[in-house]
Amino acid sequence: MFENISNGKNYKSLFNGEWIESKNKNTIELKSPVDESIIGSIQALSKEEVDEVLEISREAQIKWGETPISERAEILYKAADILEENVEEIAKIMQLEIAKDSKSAISEVKRTVDFIRFTASEGKHIEGETIGGDNFPGFNKSKLSFVTRVPLGVVLSISPFNYPVNLSASKIAPALVAGNSVVLKPPTQGAISALYLAEVFNKAGIPKGVLNTVTGRGSEIGDYLVTHKNVNFINFTGSTEVGKHIAKEANMIPMMMELGGKDAAIVLEDADLELAAKNIVSGAYSYSGQRCTAVKRVLVLDTVADKLVSLLEEKVKKLKVGNPKDEVDITPLIDSKAADFVQGLIDDAIDKGAKLLVGNKREGNLIYPTLFDNVTTDMRLAWEEPFGPVLPIIRIKNIEEAIDIANKSEYGLQSSVFTQNIDDAFYIAKKLEVGTVQINNKTERGPDHFPFLGVKSSGMGTQGIRYSIEAMSRPKAIVLNLLK
Ligand code: NAP
Ligand code: G3P
């Protein structure tokens, strides 16, 4: 099924329906996050090749945009079927490439199958409207606006390492069903998994040139891509640092961005503490904390803090640590730079007097699950996104202090509130400066048809299947002026 995408371990790039090597023969070697062994190499496309990709994408979009939505949706249904037949194989690549544990890798691919099917179906229900002129003072029924939705053109999709399949597909599928062509720039570490996904769409019958890939380091070709004249929309998921950089560079190109987070779990004194602890641990530590929506700080009322802390400690100690091939919770981080960064946050918290409950143990890129109590607001861990398995507990005196600390963050992705009092839950939810508040659940993106957005430094625009289709299409109004 995937024999065309590589020459041995040298992975090619999808260009106009064919898998090609870069003419300049420049490649990037990818290493395993577990033991640094070589997994394979990907193409480092040149600027001239990026030009060719964007020109072919522009040309191919014209016919694709005119293809009936029902036909576009049929191809997506086929892609979902093909992906479903290859769940195990793609999940294995992810284990190797980004050290995702087997259960999470399988669940990512299965979720993507559902995502593509739902998108195909939702795409068929995106409709326009007719607006009569007489709704506005001074106009009559002889003026009618026919509003349809049309594609934007070429969508540049840039995805991050932590969900290379799901966060590529969640850009590609809505963009395609809306009639756009797509240029996928996958993360360098994670590119192989994303190239497998591109081949799934290719095999499903996406016409030549409608989906192309550009591999190469973001630091080298990224700026060229995001400022290219043939790009009509940028759909980016990744770090706040890179997102802000792209937003400045890309000038007037419209964009949607899903960036970093520092999601707080607020625990009140009447909370079901067992439920809160279970959700916080799975929210904070799954895929070793490398999720934008991971619980990244706990704000707990003093009165119940001791009890919650002991439940959390007990659960964190039970997390299984090891190799992604095995049934484990915590695996090595994506690279040594990421592990060094997390270690820096741990060291700073210890230096400033936080109470270490579990962890602070490291083997290469593997950071053992780490839990701190008595974290204070002068510590880096109170504000910075670790993207690793370390969780700070901050004790608070009252609800107002929780809201204040939660909102002081530069980020605004999600928050959780654990309480049995619906009035308190809604009071806090309304005051929090985030895209989504979860009541009595961990912070998380799914289900994927819900709106998903970040405010402040956590992003701009709204994802979610229907929202994403709408974001990657626009109204086109044709006004009829009746003469009789
Ligand atoms: P990243 O370093 O920002 O990279 C994201 C993507 O941007 C990669 O494909 C990267 O390519 C590319 N890139 C880098 N520099 C670029 C440039 N100048 N122009 C264009 N593209 C460029 O993020 P990451 O480390 O992969 O992912 C982790 C971060 O993503 C975390 O902060 C996390 O919170 C955030 N995230 C947010 C969400 C959300 O929905 N809010 C979801 C997942 C992750 P290379 O790989 O080649 O550098
Ligand atoms: O970090 C990626 C983001 O999409 C999270 O998804 O389902 O892990 O909350 P989820």
XYZ file of C-alpha atoms and ligand atoms in Angstrom:
542
model
C 0.000 0.000 0.000
C 2.753 2.500 0.935
C 5.553 1.165 -1.301
C 5.605 4.311 -3.502
C 6.315 6.777 -0.755
C 9.899 5.749 -0.099
C 13.021 4.353 -1.589
C 14.140 2.098 1.257
C 14.237 4.475 4.201
C 14.410 7.587 2.045
C 10.905 9.098 2.140
C 9.751 11.157 -0.834
C 7.409 14.112 -1.136
C 3.986 14.085 -2.845
C 3.980 16.310 -5.914
C 1.177 16.316 -8.479
C 0.090 12.790 -7.556
C 3.641 11.341 -7.741
C 6.191 10.661 -5.015
C 9.397 12.515 -5.849
C 12.883 13.076 -4.471
C 14.266 16.586 -4.245
C 16.311 17.444 -7.340
C 19.128 18.790 -5.153
C 19.256 15.440 -3.272
C 19.195 17.246 0.090
C 17.616 15.123 2.792
C 17.066 15.344 6.553
C 17.844 12.325 8.712
C 15.272 11.487 11.383
C 16.341 9.826 14.624
C 14.355 7.843 17.147
C 13.496 9.872 20.283
C 14.105 6.639 22.241
C 17.653 5.681 21.294
C 18.710 8.108 18.535
C 18.888 5.293 15.960
C 18.217 6.429 12.380
C 14.588 5.893 11.359
C 14.802 7.264 7.847
C 15.247 10.464 5.909
C 12.905 12.980 4.284
C 13.379 15.419 1.418
C 14.522 18.977 2.093
C 12.773 20.735 -0.775
C 14.380 23.821 -2.305
C 12.641 27.186 -2.781
C 12.342 26.463 -6.511
C 10.556 23.202 -5.696
C 8.272 25.023 -3.260
C 7.402 27.377 -6.148
C 6.528 24.393 -8.350
C 4.359 22.853 -5.606
C 2.455 26.071 -5.069
C 1.943 26.646 -8.785
C 0.571 23.137 -9.331
C -1.634 23.552 -6.229
C -3.032 26.810 -7.608
C -3.808 25.275 -10.999
C -5.330 22.064 -9.626
C -7.601 23.934 -7.220
C -9.578 25.562 -10.025
C -11.095 22.270 -11.249
C -11.370 20.809 -7.729
C -13.314 23.873 -6.573
C -15.832 23.203 -9.350
C -16.162 19.494 -8.531
C -19.531 18.784 -6.862
C -19.275 18.600 -3.056
C -20.855 15.149 -3.100
C -17.975 13.881 -5.280
C -15.385 15.526 -3.039
C -17.080 13.928 -0.024
C -17.028 10.477 -1.680
C -13.230 10.677 -1.980
C -12.987 11.556 1.720
C -15.164 8.578 2.655
C -12.793 6.395 0.617
C -9.778 7.945 2.385
C -11.365 7.145 5.752
C -11.854 3.507 4.673
C -8.243 3.182 3.506
C -6.959 4.767 6.716
C -9.080 2.365 8.748
C -7.498 -0.593 6.940
C -4.030 0.687 7.882
C -4.466 1.777 11.499
C -1.859 -0.620 12.892
C 0.822 0.164 10.315
C 0.527 3.937 10.701
C 0.357 3.707 14.494
C 3.620 1.701 14.446
C 5.342 4.448 12.430
C 4.199 6.972 15.016
C 5.569 4.868 17.848
C 8.922 4.799 16.107
C 9.020 8.389 14.969
C 7.509 10.378 17.837
C 7.637 7.774 20.647
C 3.869 7.790 21.116
C 2.760 4.846 23.246
C 0.905 2.172 21.294
C -2.548 2.796 22.788
C -2.424 6.550 22.129
C -1.026 6.036 18.606
C -3.816 3.619 17.662
C -6.427 5.893 19.159
C -5.035 8.883 17.200
C -5.416 7.056 13.873
C -8.880 5.691 14.686
C -10.051 9.131 15.764
C -8.764 10.471 12.444
C -10.845 7.919 10.521
C -13.954 9.197 12.326
C -12.867 12.782 11.769
C -12.575 12.343 7.996
C -15.953 10.570 7.726
C -17.693 13.211 9.817
C -16.087 15.947 7.689
C -17.299 14.322 4.461
C -20.801 14.228 5.847
C -20.718 17.750 7.318
C -19.316 19.143 4.058
C -22.461 18.050 2.253
C -24.565 20.095 4.643
C -22.788 23.401 4.317
C -25.332 25.625 2.615
C -25.724 29.191 1.523
C -28.735 31.469 1.965
C -30.899 33.964 0.157
C -31.419 37.367 1.797
C -34.178 39.724 0.761
C -33.363 43.431 0.419
C -36.576 44.386 2.201
C -35.123 43.249 5.539
C -33.260 46.593 5.564
C -35.061 49.951 5.745
C -35.481 51.669 2.383
C -35.131 48.502 0.243
C -37.774 46.223 -1.250
C -38.129 42.646 -2.452
C -36.721 43.414 -5.892
C -33.205 43.089 -4.445
C -32.107 39.579 -3.506
C -28.668 38.402 -2.344
C -27.761 34.804 -3.235
C -25.048 33.830 -0.778
C -23.054 30.653 -1.452
C -19.835 29.413 0.138
C -16.784 29.206 -2.076
C -13.268 27.873 -1.401
C -10.387 30.176 -0.528
C -7.856 28.650 -2.943
C -4.597 27.105 -1.716
C -4.506 26.223 1.997
C -1.078 25.858 3.590
C -1.446 23.350 6.438
C 1.371 23.280 8.993
C 1.117 20.589 11.652
C 3.058 19.862 14.888
C 4.943 16.743 15.960
C 2.581 15.589 18.712
C -0.390 14.618 16.505
C 1.209 14.283 13.063
C -1.705 12.283 11.644
C -4.700 13.810 13.404
C -3.608 17.436 13.266
C -2.668 17.061 9.588
C -5.978 15.420 8.705
C -7.980 17.940 10.717
C -6.659 20.602 8.352
C -6.581 18.595 5.110
C -10.085 17.075 5.213
C -12.130 20.254 5.912
C -10.009 22.230 3.438
C -10.540 19.640 0.694
C -14.266 19.193 1.215
C -14.616 22.979 0.998
C -12.938 22.850 -2.445
C -9.445 24.098 -1.608
C -6.200 22.502 -2.653
C -3.810 21.762 0.210
C -0.071 22.022 0.673
C 0.871 20.037 3.761
C 4.035 21.086 5.591
C 4.351 18.319 8.194
C 6.554 18.599 11.290
C 10.061 17.365 10.523
C 9.905 14.861 13.407
C 6.545 13.287 12.536
C 6.880 13.786 8.779
C 6.914 10.082 7.918
C 3.595 9.479 9.681
C 2.095 12.511 7.907
C 3.406 11.289 4.521
C 1.601 7.992 5.096
C -1.571 10.005 5.639
C -0.971 11.960 2.412
C -0.676 8.666 0.521
C -4.005 7.553 2.013
C -5.708 10.599 0.425
C -3.744 10.094 -2.783
C -4.827 6.440 -3.044
C -8.428 7.461 -2.306
C -8.455 9.405 -5.582
C -7.733 13.034 -4.718
C -6.964 14.469 -8.180
C -3.343 15.177 -9.052
C -2.008 18.397 -7.571
C -4.922 18.936 -5.156
C -2.904 17.614 -2.212
C 0.862 18.124 -2.196
C 3.454 17.925 0.562
C 6.445 20.137 1.312
C 9.001 18.606 3.646
C 11.991 20.467 5.006
C 12.890 22.281 8.188
C 10.436 25.003 9.176
C 13.390 27.192 10.149
C 14.703 26.941 6.571
C 11.681 26.929 4.250
C 8.953 28.093 6.649
C 9.250 31.825 6.024
C 9.359 31.285 2.273
C 6.189 29.194 2.425
C 4.145 31.483 4.663
C 4.897 34.548 2.541
C 4.311 32.850 -0.820
C 1.996 34.696 -3.218
C 0.066 31.523 -4.066
C -0.947 30.782 -0.454
C -4.496 31.944 0.284
C -4.873 30.666 3.858
C -2.528 29.387 6.562
C -3.794 26.764 8.992
C -1.121 26.356 11.670
C -0.866 24.295 14.836
C 2.298 24.536 16.877
C 4.125 26.610 19.433
C 3.180 30.162 20.327
C 6.703 31.289 19.471
C 6.521 30.038 15.874
C 2.854 31.057 15.540
C 3.607 34.665 16.489
C 6.539 34.708 14.093
C 4.348 33.442 11.221
C 1.608 35.959 12.027
C 4.131 38.797 11.623
C 5.751 37.394 8.483
C 2.582 36.491 6.607
C 1.252 40.015 6.598
C -2.255 39.962 5.014
C -2.635 36.210 4.402
C -5.636 35.078 6.492
C -4.850 32.407 9.034
C -6.066 30.140 11.797
C -3.725 29.264 14.643
C -3.848 26.750 17.450
C -0.922 27.390 19.768
C 0.394 26.585 23.228
C -1.498 26.392 26.503
C -1.175 26.368 30.281
C -4.508 24.757 31.111
C -5.515 24.992 34.763
C -7.555 22.441 36.700
C -9.388 24.345 39.441
C -10.531 22.123 42.313
C -13.106 23.452 44.779
C -13.814 22.103 48.272
C -17.016 20.282 47.301
C -15.401 18.500 44.334
C -15.486 14.742 43.905
C -11.758 14.471 44.637
C -11.373 10.937 43.313
C -12.869 12.002 39.961
C -10.746 15.160 39.923
C -7.522 13.259 40.669
C -8.211 10.633 37.997
C -8.915 13.292 35.360
C -5.978 15.475 36.350
C -3.482 12.615 36.161
C -4.674 11.361 32.796
C -5.002 14.956 31.544
C -1.512 15.939 32.663
C 0.555 12.873 31.842
C -0.886 11.149 28.766
C 1.634 11.133 25.899
C 4.055 12.376 28.556
C 2.325 15.762 28.749
C 3.058 16.564 25.093
C -0.468 17.793 24.369
C -1.543 21.394 23.951
C -4.600 20.584 26.084
C -2.711 18.782 28.836
C -3.556 19.875 32.385
C -0.508 22.036 33.095
C -1.276 23.370 36.599
C -3.599 22.498 39.466
C -5.212 25.297 41.484
C -6.708 23.684 44.576
C -8.481 25.225 47.550
C -6.399 24.968 50.725
C -9.183 23.178 52.591
C -9.039 20.086 50.336
C -5.467 20.371 49.100
C -3.932 17.708 51.399
C -6.487 15.121 50.340
C -6.193 15.901 46.621
C -2.394 15.934 46.797
C -2.309 12.495 48.360
C -4.689 11.084 45.694
C -2.601 12.631 42.923
C 0.643 11.332 44.405
C -0.736 7.826 44.670
C -1.888 7.839 41.013
C 1.259 9.421 39.575
C 3.396 6.779 41.313
C 1.433 4.106 39.440
C 2.129 5.503 35.956
C 4.091 3.086 33.800
C 7.286 4.416 32.274
C 9.174 2.942 29.336
C 9.305 2.168 25.639
C 6.459 3.233 23.301
C 6.209 -0.339 22.007
C 4.968 -1.451 25.423
C 1.780 -0.649 27.309
C 3.140 2.422 29.101
C 1.977 5.918 29.983
C 5.236 7.836 29.921
C 7.699 7.602 27.016
C 10.808 9.598 26.053
C 10.201 13.204 24.993
C 10.552 14.171 21.351
C 14.229 15.241 21.606
C 16.973 16.192 24.033
C 16.225 19.929 23.677
C 12.672 19.295 24.934
C 13.955 17.135 27.818
C 16.559 19.784 28.778
C 13.828 22.443 28.831
C 11.581 20.380 31.122
C 14.540 19.604 33.393
C 15.234 23.360 33.610
C 11.681 23.968 34.867
C 12.044 21.178 37.444
C 15.397 22.533 38.674
C 13.992 26.060 38.986
C 11.014 24.823 41.042
C 13.314 22.863 43.367
C 15.692 25.821 43.758
C 12.791 28.087 44.697
C 11.413 25.718 47.346
C 8.624 23.696 45.689
C 7.946 20.374 47.409
C 8.903 17.459 45.142
C 6.388 14.620 45.629
C 7.289 12.281 42.777
C 9.905 12.137 40.023
C 12.825 14.364 39.064
C 14.524 11.415 37.453
C 15.874 11.457 33.903
C 17.380 8.894 31.499
C 18.275 10.540 28.171
C 15.059 11.988 26.731
C 12.956 10.063 29.234
C 11.685 12.301 32.042
C 9.920 10.335 34.764
C 6.503 11.657 35.815
C 7.126 14.527 38.210
C 4.695 16.126 40.653
C 5.255 19.245 42.763
C 3.236 20.644 45.666
C 3.494 24.184 47.079
C 4.418 25.745 43.764
C 4.343 29.523 44.002
C 3.859 32.223 41.408
C 7.533 33.226 41.369
C 8.442 29.844 39.831
C 8.722 29.317 36.063
C 6.595 26.172 36.394
C 3.608 28.304 37.421
C 3.559 30.034 34.006
C 5.564 28.198 31.353
C 4.305 25.330 29.211
C 6.561 22.315 29.918
C 5.246 20.020 27.150
C 6.497 17.207 29.353
C 5.365 15.058 32.301
C 5.624 17.574 35.120
C 2.687 19.021 37.029
C 2.680 21.889 39.561
C 0.106 22.145 42.356
C -0.630 25.686 43.514
C -2.665 26.028 46.722
C -5.209 28.849 46.725
C -7.327 30.531 49.398
C -10.556 31.160 47.490
C -12.317 31.110 44.134
C -11.293 34.677 43.280
C -7.607 33.814 43.710
C -8.050 30.811 41.411
C -9.634 32.970 38.708
C -6.948 35.614 39.131
C -4.023 33.177 38.796
C -5.703 31.305 35.941
C -6.242 34.528 33.989
C -2.763 35.955 34.628
C -1.367 33.379 32.198
C -0.384 34.589 28.735
C -2.262 31.528 27.437
C -6.006 30.952 27.113
C -6.711 27.518 25.675
C -8.868 25.577 28.189
C -9.520 25.175 31.929
C -11.267 22.603 34.085
C -13.419 23.274 37.118
C -14.131 20.436 39.545
C -17.117 21.120 41.803
C -20.609 19.797 42.514
C -22.031 23.299 42.678
C -23.337 24.283 39.243
C -23.539 27.971 40.191
C -19.878 28.087 41.201
C -18.948 26.160 38.049
C -20.729 28.643 35.790
C -19.509 31.655 37.761
C -15.889 30.574 37.304
C -16.414 29.411 33.713
C -17.784 32.799 32.707
C -14.802 34.620 34.230
C -12.047 32.455 32.746
C -10.250 33.884 29.702
C -10.065 30.662 27.679
C -11.654 29.080 24.614
C -13.331 26.218 26.513
C -14.097 25.398 30.149
C -14.615 21.758 31.084
C -16.816 21.142 34.115
C -15.831 17.976 35.999
C -13.576 16.663 33.232
C -9.969 17.016 32.135
C -9.128 19.599 29.488
C -9.273 18.024 26.029
C -10.077 18.833 22.415
C -12.597 16.168 21.468
C -15.161 15.322 20.384
C -13.842 16.877 17.217
C -17.073 18.503 16.050
C -17.084 20.758 19.136
C -15.573 24.226 18.637
C -11.913 24.243 19.631
C -10.108 27.545 20.057
C -7.585 29.421 22.090
C -7.586 33.087 23.098
C -4.630 35.363 23.994
C -1.379 33.572 23.072
C -3.190 30.258 22.522
C -4.412 31.021 19.054
C -6.807 32.708 16.680
C -9.805 31.345 14.798
C -11.926 28.326 15.641
C -11.410 24.688 14.689
C -13.962 21.904 14.933
C -15.345 20.152 11.873
C -18.055 22.609 10.771
C -16.066 25.585 12.091
C -12.987 24.482 10.144
C -14.957 24.082 6.897
C -16.424 27.539 7.396
C -13.009 29.014 8.200
C -11.585 27.604 4.974
C -14.397 28.848 2.756
C -16.007 32.255 2.391
C -19.387 33.696 1.479
C -19.830 34.762 -2.135
C -22.794 37.072 -2.693
C -24.476 37.517 -6.055
C -27.121 40.232 -5.910
C -30.123 39.991 -8.191
C -31.860 43.293 -8.952
C -35.269 42.464 -10.420
C -36.463 44.959 -12.981
C -40.178 44.272 -12.537
P 6.626 24.092 16.493
O 8.048 23.923 16.779
O 6.032 25.444 16.577
O 6.389 23.471 15.021
C 5.115 23.378 14.448
C 5.240 23.340 12.944
O 5.726 24.595 12.462
C 6.219 22.297 12.427
O 5.717 21.741 11.243
C 7.454 23.139 12.151
O 8.332 22.560 11.217
C 6.812 24.382 11.594
N 7.657 25.577 11.586
C 8.721 25.881 12.370
N 9.195 27.114 12.041
C 8.416 27.595 11.042
C 8.386 28.805 10.278
N 9.261 29.788 10.470
N 7.448 28.946 9.328
C 6.548 27.974 9.104
N 6.520 26.808 9.782
C 7.444 26.621 10.747
O 5.713 23.177 17.452
P 5.914 21.642 17.860
O 7.093 21.555 18.752
O 5.849 20.785 16.650
O 4.573 21.382 18.698
C 4.483 21.674 20.049
C 3.748 22.962 20.296
O 2.529 22.967 19.581
C 3.356 23.172 21.751
O 3.565 24.507 22.113
C 1.864 22.871 21.771
O 1.145 23.462 22.810
C 1.452 23.335 20.432
N 0.229 22.643 20.015
C -0.936 23.330 20.038
C -2.115 22.694 19.685
C -3.437 23.421 19.718
O -4.361 22.920 19.088
N -3.554 24.542 20.418
C -2.098 21.363 19.308
C -0.877 20.694 19.283
C 0.284 21.359 19.634
P 9.661 21.765 11.724
O 9.165 20.574 12.449
O 10.340 21.460 10.454
O 10.407 22.722 12.597
O -2.239 18.841 21.437
C -3.112 18.441 20.419
C -4.562 18.747 20.676
O -5.280 18.675 19.501
C -5.111 17.930 21.794
O -6.045 16.995 21.511
O -7.555 15.196 22.227
O -5.280 15.368 23.196
O -7.017 17.003 23.783
P -6.500 16.086 22.750
